[in-house]
Amino acid sequence: MLKGKTALVTGSTSGIGLGIAKALAQQGANIVLNGFGDTEGPKAEVAAMGVKVAYHAADMSKPAEIEDMMKFAAAQFGRVDILVNNAGIQHVARIENFPIERWDAIMAINLSSAFHATRLALPAMQAADWGRIINIASIHGLVGSAEKSAYVAAKHGVVGLTKVTALENATSGVTCNAICPGWVLTPLVQKQVDAKAVTLGISVEEATKQLLAEKEPSMQFTTPQELGALAVFFCSPAANNVRGVTWNMDGGWTAQ
Ligand code: NAD
C-alpha cells in the first residue's frame, strides 16, 4: 500500500517508534530512522521487510539538528511523505521538586520537536498534495496524572498542534492525527515499573500488575504492533478524511 513512499519516524530505535517503522515498512514504505542507542539492530529489522532504510542521529531537542535530518531525508529519498512525531522522554516528580532542566528537555523533545519536524515536512507534502503526519501523543494528552506535569503539558500541546496542523491543511491531501496510547511496555514504562517495585518493596511482577490496575480496566498493555497497525490505517485511503483526531488505544483508561 505504501510502496514508493518515505516515512520518517522520530525516536524509532526503540519501543513504539520502532514498531511503527516496521509496520510502515511492511506496507512497502522506505524508512528514515532516528533515535539513540543501538542503531544497527533496528536498521536490520526494518531492512528485513525489503525496503530501503536510512538513519539520522538528530537530537530532537535541537532545532538545527532536526533541520539537518529533514534535509538528509529529502536527499536520500526525494521527500518525506509520512512523518511520525514519536520521540519522547518522561520524568516523574511533583511540581515543586521538578528539575527545571527536565521540564525544558521534555518540552523540547516531546512538543517542540513535533512543531519543527512538521513545519519542515509540510511544504513538500503540500506540493505533492499528499502527506500523513501522525503525532504520538498519549492518553496524557487528554487527562492528567500526578507527578507528570511536564509530560502531561507537552502531550496536551501535541494534541493542540495536531488539530491546528489538520485544520491548516484540511482542503488538501495532507492529514494530521494523533495516537493516544495508554500503557505500552517499552523502556520508558519499564523504568516506572522498576521504580514502583523499589519504592513499594514489591516484585517487578506485582508492580506491573499494580500499574495496570491503577489505570487500565483491560489489565493489558497496548503493543507497538497494534499502534503500528493504527498508523498504517491513518496512511490508507480509508483515512483520507480523518483529520485532527485523537485516537486512544488505552485499554479503557479514559472510558472511566
Ligand atoms: P522508548 O524510550 O522505548 O523510545 C523513545 C525513543 O525516543 C528512543 O528511540 C529514543 O532513542 C528516542 N529519543 C529519546 N530522546 C531523544 C532525543 N533527544 N532525540 C532523538 N531521539 C530521542 O519510549 P516509547 O515508550 O516507545 O515512547 C515513544 C513515544 O510514545 C513517546 O513520545 C512517548 O511519550 C509515547 N507514549 C508512550 C507510552 C508508553 O506507555 N510507553 C504511552 C503513551 C505515549
Tab-separated table of C-alpha atoms and ligand atoms in Angstrom:
chain	number	residue	atom	x	y	z
A	1	MET	CA	0.000	0.000	0.000
A	2	LEU	CA	2.877	2.438	0.746
A	3	LYS	CA	5.348	1.344	-1.915
A	4	GLY	CA	7.362	4.326	-3.165
A	5	LYS	CA	6.504	6.440	-0.107
A	6	THR	CA	9.029	7.533	2.507
A	7	ALA	CA	8.296	7.563	6.225
A	8	LEU	CA	10.414	9.359	8.794
A	9	VAL	CA	9.796	8.165	12.347
A	10	THR	CA	11.491	10.127	15.129
A	11	GLY	CA	12.722	8.155	18.139
A	12	SER	CA	12.487	4.884	16.230
A	13	THR	CA	15.440	2.945	17.604
A	14	SER	CA	13.200	1.523	20.330
A	15	GLY	CA	9.663	0.838	21.532
A	16	ILE	CA	6.653	2.374	19.799
A	17	GLY	CA	8.666	4.222	17.133
A	18	LEU	CA	10.395	1.037	16.003
A	19	GLY	CA	7.055	-0.826	15.989
A	20	ILE	CA	5.512	1.859	13.771
A	21	ALA	CA	8.563	1.989	11.467
A	22	LYS	CA	8.308	-1.785	10.964
A	23	ALA	CA	4.557	-1.654	10.296
A	24	LEU	CA	5.029	1.083	7.660
A	25	ALA	CA	7.960	-0.845	6.132
A	26	GLN	CA	5.751	-3.921	5.933
A	27	GLN	CA	3.489	-1.851	3.656
A	28	GLY	CA	6.471	-1.019	1.429
A	29	ALA	CA	7.487	2.454	2.687
A	30	ASN	CA	11.173	3.352	2.780
A	31	ILE	CA	12.124	4.389	6.288
A	32	VAL	CA	14.267	7.054	7.918
A	33	LEU	CA	15.075	6.011	11.468
A	34	ASN	CA	16.157	8.364	14.256
A	35	GLY	CA	16.973	7.985	17.938
A	36	PHE	CA	19.732	6.993	20.318
A	37	GLY	CA	21.295	3.695	21.421
A	38	ASP	CA	21.774	0.687	19.154
A	39	THR	CA	21.051	1.593	15.542
A	40	GLU	CA	22.339	-1.482	13.685
A	41	GLY	CA	19.684	-3.818	15.185
A	42	PRO	CA	16.700	-1.561	14.305
A	43	LYS	CA	18.139	-0.883	10.825
A	44	ALA	CA	18.422	-4.625	10.162
A	45	GLU	CA	14.882	-5.294	11.485
A	46	VAL	CA	13.407	-2.702	9.103
A	47	ALA	CA	15.610	-3.700	6.143
A	48	ALA	CA	14.374	-7.280	6.578
A	49	MET	CA	10.993	-6.041	5.262
A	50	GLY	CA	12.656	-5.450	1.875
A	51	VAL	CA	12.642	-1.626	1.942
A	52	LYS	CA	15.396	0.991	1.963
A	53	VAL	CA	16.452	2.268	5.384
A	54	ALA	CA	18.432	5.343	6.360
A	55	TYR	CA	19.309	6.629	9.818
A	56	HIS	CA	19.901	10.133	11.142
A	57	ALA	CA	21.139	10.791	14.677
A	58	ALA	CA	19.437	14.178	15.196
A	59	ASP	CA	18.936	15.099	18.832
A	60	MET	CA	15.257	16.069	18.732
A	61	SER	CA	15.814	18.758	21.368
A	62	LYS	CA	17.929	20.709	18.851
A	63	PRO	CA	16.096	22.536	16.008
A	64	ALA	CA	19.260	22.797	13.859
A	65	GLU	CA	19.737	19.017	14.004
A	66	ILE	CA	16.063	18.441	13.121
A	67	GLU	CA	16.541	20.694	10.087
A	68	ASP	CA	19.618	18.696	9.107
A	69	MET	CA	17.660	15.425	9.437
A	70	MET	CA	14.817	16.677	7.221
A	71	LYS	CA	17.328	17.760	4.540
A	72	PHE	CA	19.057	14.379	4.828
A	73	ALA	CA	15.735	12.508	4.373
A	74	ALA	CA	14.875	14.547	1.272
A	75	ALA	CA	18.354	13.953	-0.169
A	76	GLN	CA	18.088	10.193	0.469
A	77	PHE	CA	14.568	9.542	-0.794
A	78	GLY	CA	13.277	12.690	-2.568
A	79	ARG	CA	10.854	13.772	0.137
A	80	VAL	CA	9.140	12.725	3.354
A	81	ASP	CA	5.563	11.562	2.670
A	82	ILE	CA	4.805	10.279	6.155
A	83	LEU	CA	6.102	11.959	9.297
A	84	VAL	CA	5.645	10.220	12.631
A	85	ASN	CA	6.491	12.519	15.538
A	86	ASN	CA	7.234	9.950	18.191
A	87	ALA	CA	10.444	10.781	20.118
A	88	GLY	CA	9.685	11.328	23.764
A	89	ILE	CA	11.032	11.109	27.291
A	90	GLN	CA	9.483	11.062	30.756
A	91	HIS	CA	10.376	12.400	34.200
A	92	VAL	CA	8.301	11.757	37.302
A	93	ALA	CA	8.328	14.272	40.198
A	94	ARG	CA	5.968	16.649	41.979
A	95	ILE	CA	5.903	20.185	40.527
A	96	GLU	CA	7.684	21.757	43.500
A	97	ASN	CA	10.549	19.291	43.062
A	98	PHE	CA	10.536	19.119	39.253
A	99	PRO	CA	14.042	19.837	37.886
A	100	ILE	CA	13.898	22.856	35.522
A	101	GLU	CA	16.315	21.159	33.146
A	102	ARG	CA	13.947	18.110	32.858
A	103	TRP	CA	10.964	20.394	32.197
A	104	ASP	CA	12.887	22.129	29.381
A	105	ALA	CA	14.066	18.819	27.898
A	106	ILE	CA	10.558	17.309	27.906
A	107	MET	CA	9.082	20.418	26.281
A	108	ALA	CA	11.805	20.405	23.611
A	109	ILE	CA	11.716	16.666	22.809
A	110	ASN	CA	8.027	15.821	23.374
A	111	LEU	CA	6.454	19.007	21.977
A	112	SER	CA	8.707	21.486	20.140
A	113	SER	CA	10.368	18.759	18.051
A	114	ALA	CA	6.961	17.897	16.547
A	115	PHE	CA	6.475	21.555	15.596
A	116	HIS	CA	9.908	21.749	13.964
A	117	ALA	CA	9.646	18.462	12.036
A	118	THR	CA	6.100	19.345	10.937
A	119	ARG	CA	6.947	22.857	9.704
A	120	LEU	CA	9.878	21.444	7.723
A	121	ALA	CA	7.930	18.478	6.275
A	122	LEU	CA	4.794	20.383	5.230
A	123	PRO	CA	5.985	22.307	2.129
A	124	ALA	CA	6.898	19.120	0.179
A	125	MET	CA	3.693	17.367	1.303
A	126	GLN	CA	1.614	20.362	0.229
A	127	ALA	CA	3.393	20.498	-3.151
A	128	ALA	CA	2.603	16.788	-3.686
A	129	ASP	CA	-0.926	17.211	-2.304
A	130	TRP	CA	-0.402	14.085	-0.207
A	131	GLY	CA	1.036	13.646	3.237
A	132	ARG	CA	0.439	11.988	6.569
A	133	ILE	CA	1.554	13.458	9.873
A	134	ILE	CA	0.992	11.170	12.826
A	135	ASN	CA	1.736	12.539	16.270
A	136	ILE	CA	2.305	10.042	19.045
A	137	ALA	CA	0.681	11.912	21.890
A	138	SER	CA	-0.537	9.864	24.854
A	139	ILE	CA	-3.551	9.371	26.994
A	140	HIS	CA	-1.723	12.114	28.935
A	141	GLY	CA	-2.632	14.428	26.068
A	142	LEU	CA	-6.238	14.069	27.265
A	143	VAL	CA	-6.097	13.506	31.030
A	144	GLY	CA	-3.572	14.194	33.778
A	145	SER	CA	-1.665	12.072	36.260
A	146	ALA	CA	0.117	13.357	39.359
A	147	GLU	CA	3.891	13.865	39.154
A	148	LYS	CA	3.922	14.151	35.341
A	149	SER	CA	3.468	17.920	34.881
A	150	ALA	CA	5.908	18.396	32.004
A	151	TYR	CA	4.828	15.248	30.164
A	152	VAL	CA	1.100	15.983	30.516
A	153	ALA	CA	1.568	19.630	29.487
A	154	ALA	CA	3.682	18.650	26.467
A	155	LYS	CA	1.250	15.935	25.352
A	156	HIS	CA	-1.766	18.255	25.678
A	157	GLY	CA	0.295	20.602	23.488
A	158	VAL	CA	0.823	17.845	20.918
A	159	VAL	CA	-2.945	17.287	20.754
A	160	GLY	CA	-3.454	21.022	20.110
A	161	LEU	CA	-0.724	21.083	17.470
A	162	THR	CA	-2.371	18.083	15.778
A	163	LYS	CA	-5.706	19.907	15.481
A	164	VAL	CA	-4.144	23.088	14.068
A	165	THR	CA	-1.989	21.152	11.571
A	166	ALA	CA	-5.093	19.255	10.430
A	167	LEU	CA	-7.143	22.448	10.061
A	168	GLU	CA	-4.497	24.393	8.159
A	169	ASN	CA	-4.342	21.564	5.577
A	170	ALA	CA	-7.975	20.489	5.666
A	171	THR	CA	-8.704	21.103	1.973
A	172	SER	CA	-5.581	19.253	0.827
A	173	GLY	CA	-4.379	15.656	0.743
A	174	VAL	CA	-2.287	16.258	3.852
A	175	THR	CA	-3.802	14.897	7.064
A	176	CYS	CA	-2.608	15.093	10.650
A	177	ASN	CA	-3.852	12.916	13.501
A	178	ALA	CA	-2.715	11.884	16.968
A	179	ILE	CA	-2.472	8.464	18.550
A	180	CYS	CA	-3.002	8.336	22.306
A	181	PRO	CA	-1.654	5.123	23.811
A	182	GLY	CA	-2.229	4.066	27.388
A	183	TRP	CA	0.484	1.869	28.906
A	184	VAL	CA	2.882	0.256	26.417
A	185	LEU	CA	5.637	-1.888	27.930
A	186	THR	CA	8.671	-0.111	26.445
A	187	PRO	CA	11.880	1.027	28.200
A	188	LEU	CA	10.075	4.324	29.025
A	189	VAL	CA	7.442	2.470	31.090
A	190	GLN	CA	9.729	-0.291	32.360
A	191	LYS	CA	11.666	2.418	34.258
A	192	GLN	CA	8.423	3.452	36.009
A	193	VAL	CA	7.577	-0.169	36.858
A	194	ASP	CA	11.066	-0.747	38.281
A	195	ALA	CA	10.875	2.461	40.360
A	196	LYS	CA	7.465	1.394	41.733
A	197	ALA	CA	8.852	-2.016	42.720
A	198	VAL	CA	11.732	-0.399	44.618
A	199	THR	CA	9.586	2.292	46.312
A	200	LEU	CA	6.919	-0.175	47.463
A	201	GLY	CA	9.339	-3.056	48.158
A	202	ILE	CA	7.407	-5.410	45.864
A	203	SER	CA	8.351	-7.639	42.933
A	204	VAL	CA	8.518	-6.258	39.403
A	205	GLU	CA	5.644	-8.610	38.511
A	206	GLU	CA	3.450	-7.213	41.295
A	207	ALA	CA	4.450	-3.628	40.388
A	208	THR	CA	3.435	-4.306	36.764
A	209	LYS	CA	0.042	-5.579	37.904
A	210	GLN	CA	-0.491	-2.544	40.167
A	211	LEU	CA	0.498	-0.116	37.399
A	212	LEU	CA	-2.090	-1.606	35.050
A	213	ALA	CA	-4.763	-1.904	37.745
A	214	GLU	CA	-4.478	1.832	38.591
A	215	LYS	CA	-5.452	2.954	35.083
A	216	GLU	CA	-6.355	0.245	32.591
A	217	PRO	CA	-9.550	-1.806	33.011
A	218	SER	CA	-8.281	-4.234	30.361
A	219	MET	CA	-5.253	-5.089	32.578
A	220	GLN	CA	-3.294	-5.349	29.318
A	221	PHE	CA	-0.525	-3.342	27.725
A	222	THR	CA	-1.084	-1.914	24.239
A	223	THR	CA	1.660	-3.219	21.919
A	224	PRO	CA	3.883	-1.374	19.409
A	225	GLN	CA	2.444	-3.744	16.759
A	226	GLU	CA	-1.120	-2.589	17.498
A	227	LEU	CA	-0.025	1.041	17.334
A	228	GLY	CA	1.785	0.301	14.057
A	229	ALA	CA	-1.432	-1.078	12.587
A	230	LEU	CA	-3.279	2.121	13.555
A	231	ALA	CA	-0.550	4.235	11.930
A	232	VAL	CA	-0.943	2.157	8.751
A	233	PHE	CA	-4.694	2.837	8.822
A	234	PHE	CA	-4.064	6.611	9.065
A	235	CYS	CA	-1.907	6.278	5.914
A	236	SER	CA	-4.595	4.357	3.996
A	237	PRO	CA	-7.110	5.860	1.539
A	238	ALA	CA	-9.878	4.942	4.016
A	239	ALA	CA	-8.452	7.610	6.343
A	240	ASN	CA	-8.422	10.414	3.738
A	241	ASN	CA	-10.999	12.367	5.704
A	242	VAL	CA	-9.813	11.531	9.209
A	243	ARG	CA	-8.434	14.891	10.287
A	244	GLY	CA	-7.283	16.177	13.641
A	245	VAL	CA	-8.495	13.234	15.701
A	246	THR	CA	-7.014	11.854	18.890
A	247	TRP	CA	-7.354	8.092	18.718
A	248	ASN	CA	-6.971	6.260	22.012
A	249	MET	CA	-5.542	2.776	22.404
A	250	ASP	CA	-5.744	2.713	26.146
A	251	GLY	CA	-7.447	-0.425	27.459
A	252	GLY	CA	-10.408	1.665	28.635
A	253	TRP	CA	-8.313	4.202	30.631
A	254	THR	CA	-10.355	7.229	29.511
A	255	ALA	CA	-13.713	5.435	29.313
A	256	GLN	CA	-13.902	5.518	33.109
B	1	NAD	P1	11.240	4.454	24.328
B	1	NAD	O1	12.069	5.001	25.445
B	1	NAD	O2	11.211	2.989	24.065
B	1	NAD	O3	11.655	5.164	22.947
B	1	NAD	C1	11.910	6.524	22.853
B	1	NAD	C2	12.665	6.780	21.570
B	1	NAD	O4	12.952	8.173	21.506
B	1	NAD	C3	14.010	6.053	21.502
B	1	NAD	O5	14.280	5.677	20.177
B	1	NAD	C4	14.980	7.133	21.964
B	1	NAD	O6	16.308	6.927	21.489
B	1	NAD	C5	14.349	8.347	21.318
B	1	NAD	N1	14.771	9.607	21.912
B	1	NAD	C6	14.769	9.996	23.209
B	1	NAD	N2	15.279	11.232	23.317
B	1	NAD	C7	15.604	11.628	22.054
B	1	NAD	C8	16.172	12.803	21.511
B	1	NAD	N3	16.530	13.853	22.279
B	1	NAD	N4	16.385	12.848	20.178
B	1	NAD	C9	16.055	11.808	19.372
B	1	NAD	N5	15.516	10.670	19.842
B	1	NAD	C10	15.297	10.600	21.166
B	1	NAD	O7	9.786	5.045	24.590
B	1	NAD	P2	8.350	4.705	23.973
B	1	NAD	O8	7.518	4.239	25.092
B	1	NAD	O9	8.464	3.887	22.748
B	1	NAD	O10	7.854	6.175	23.634
B	1	NAD	C11	7.663	6.648	22.321
B	1	NAD	C12	6.611	7.741	22.336
B	1	NAD	O11	5.369	7.192	22.761
B	1	NAD	C13	6.921	8.888	23.288
B	1	NAD	O12	6.548	10.119	22.707
B	1	NAD	C14	6.037	8.580	24.485
B	1	NAD	O13	5.707	9.738	25.196
B	1	NAD	C15	4.836	7.978	23.795
B	1	NAD	N6	3.987	7.163	24.671
B	1	NAD	C16	4.482	6.085	25.313
B	1	NAD	C17	3.638	5.333	26.112
B	1	NAD	C18	4.101	4.110	26.852
B	1	NAD	O14	3.338	3.606	27.675
B	1	NAD	N7	5.274	3.593	26.602
B	1	NAD	C19	2.311	5.728	26.279
B	1	NAD	C20	1.852	6.829	25.620
B	1	NAD	C21	2.703	7.561	24.807
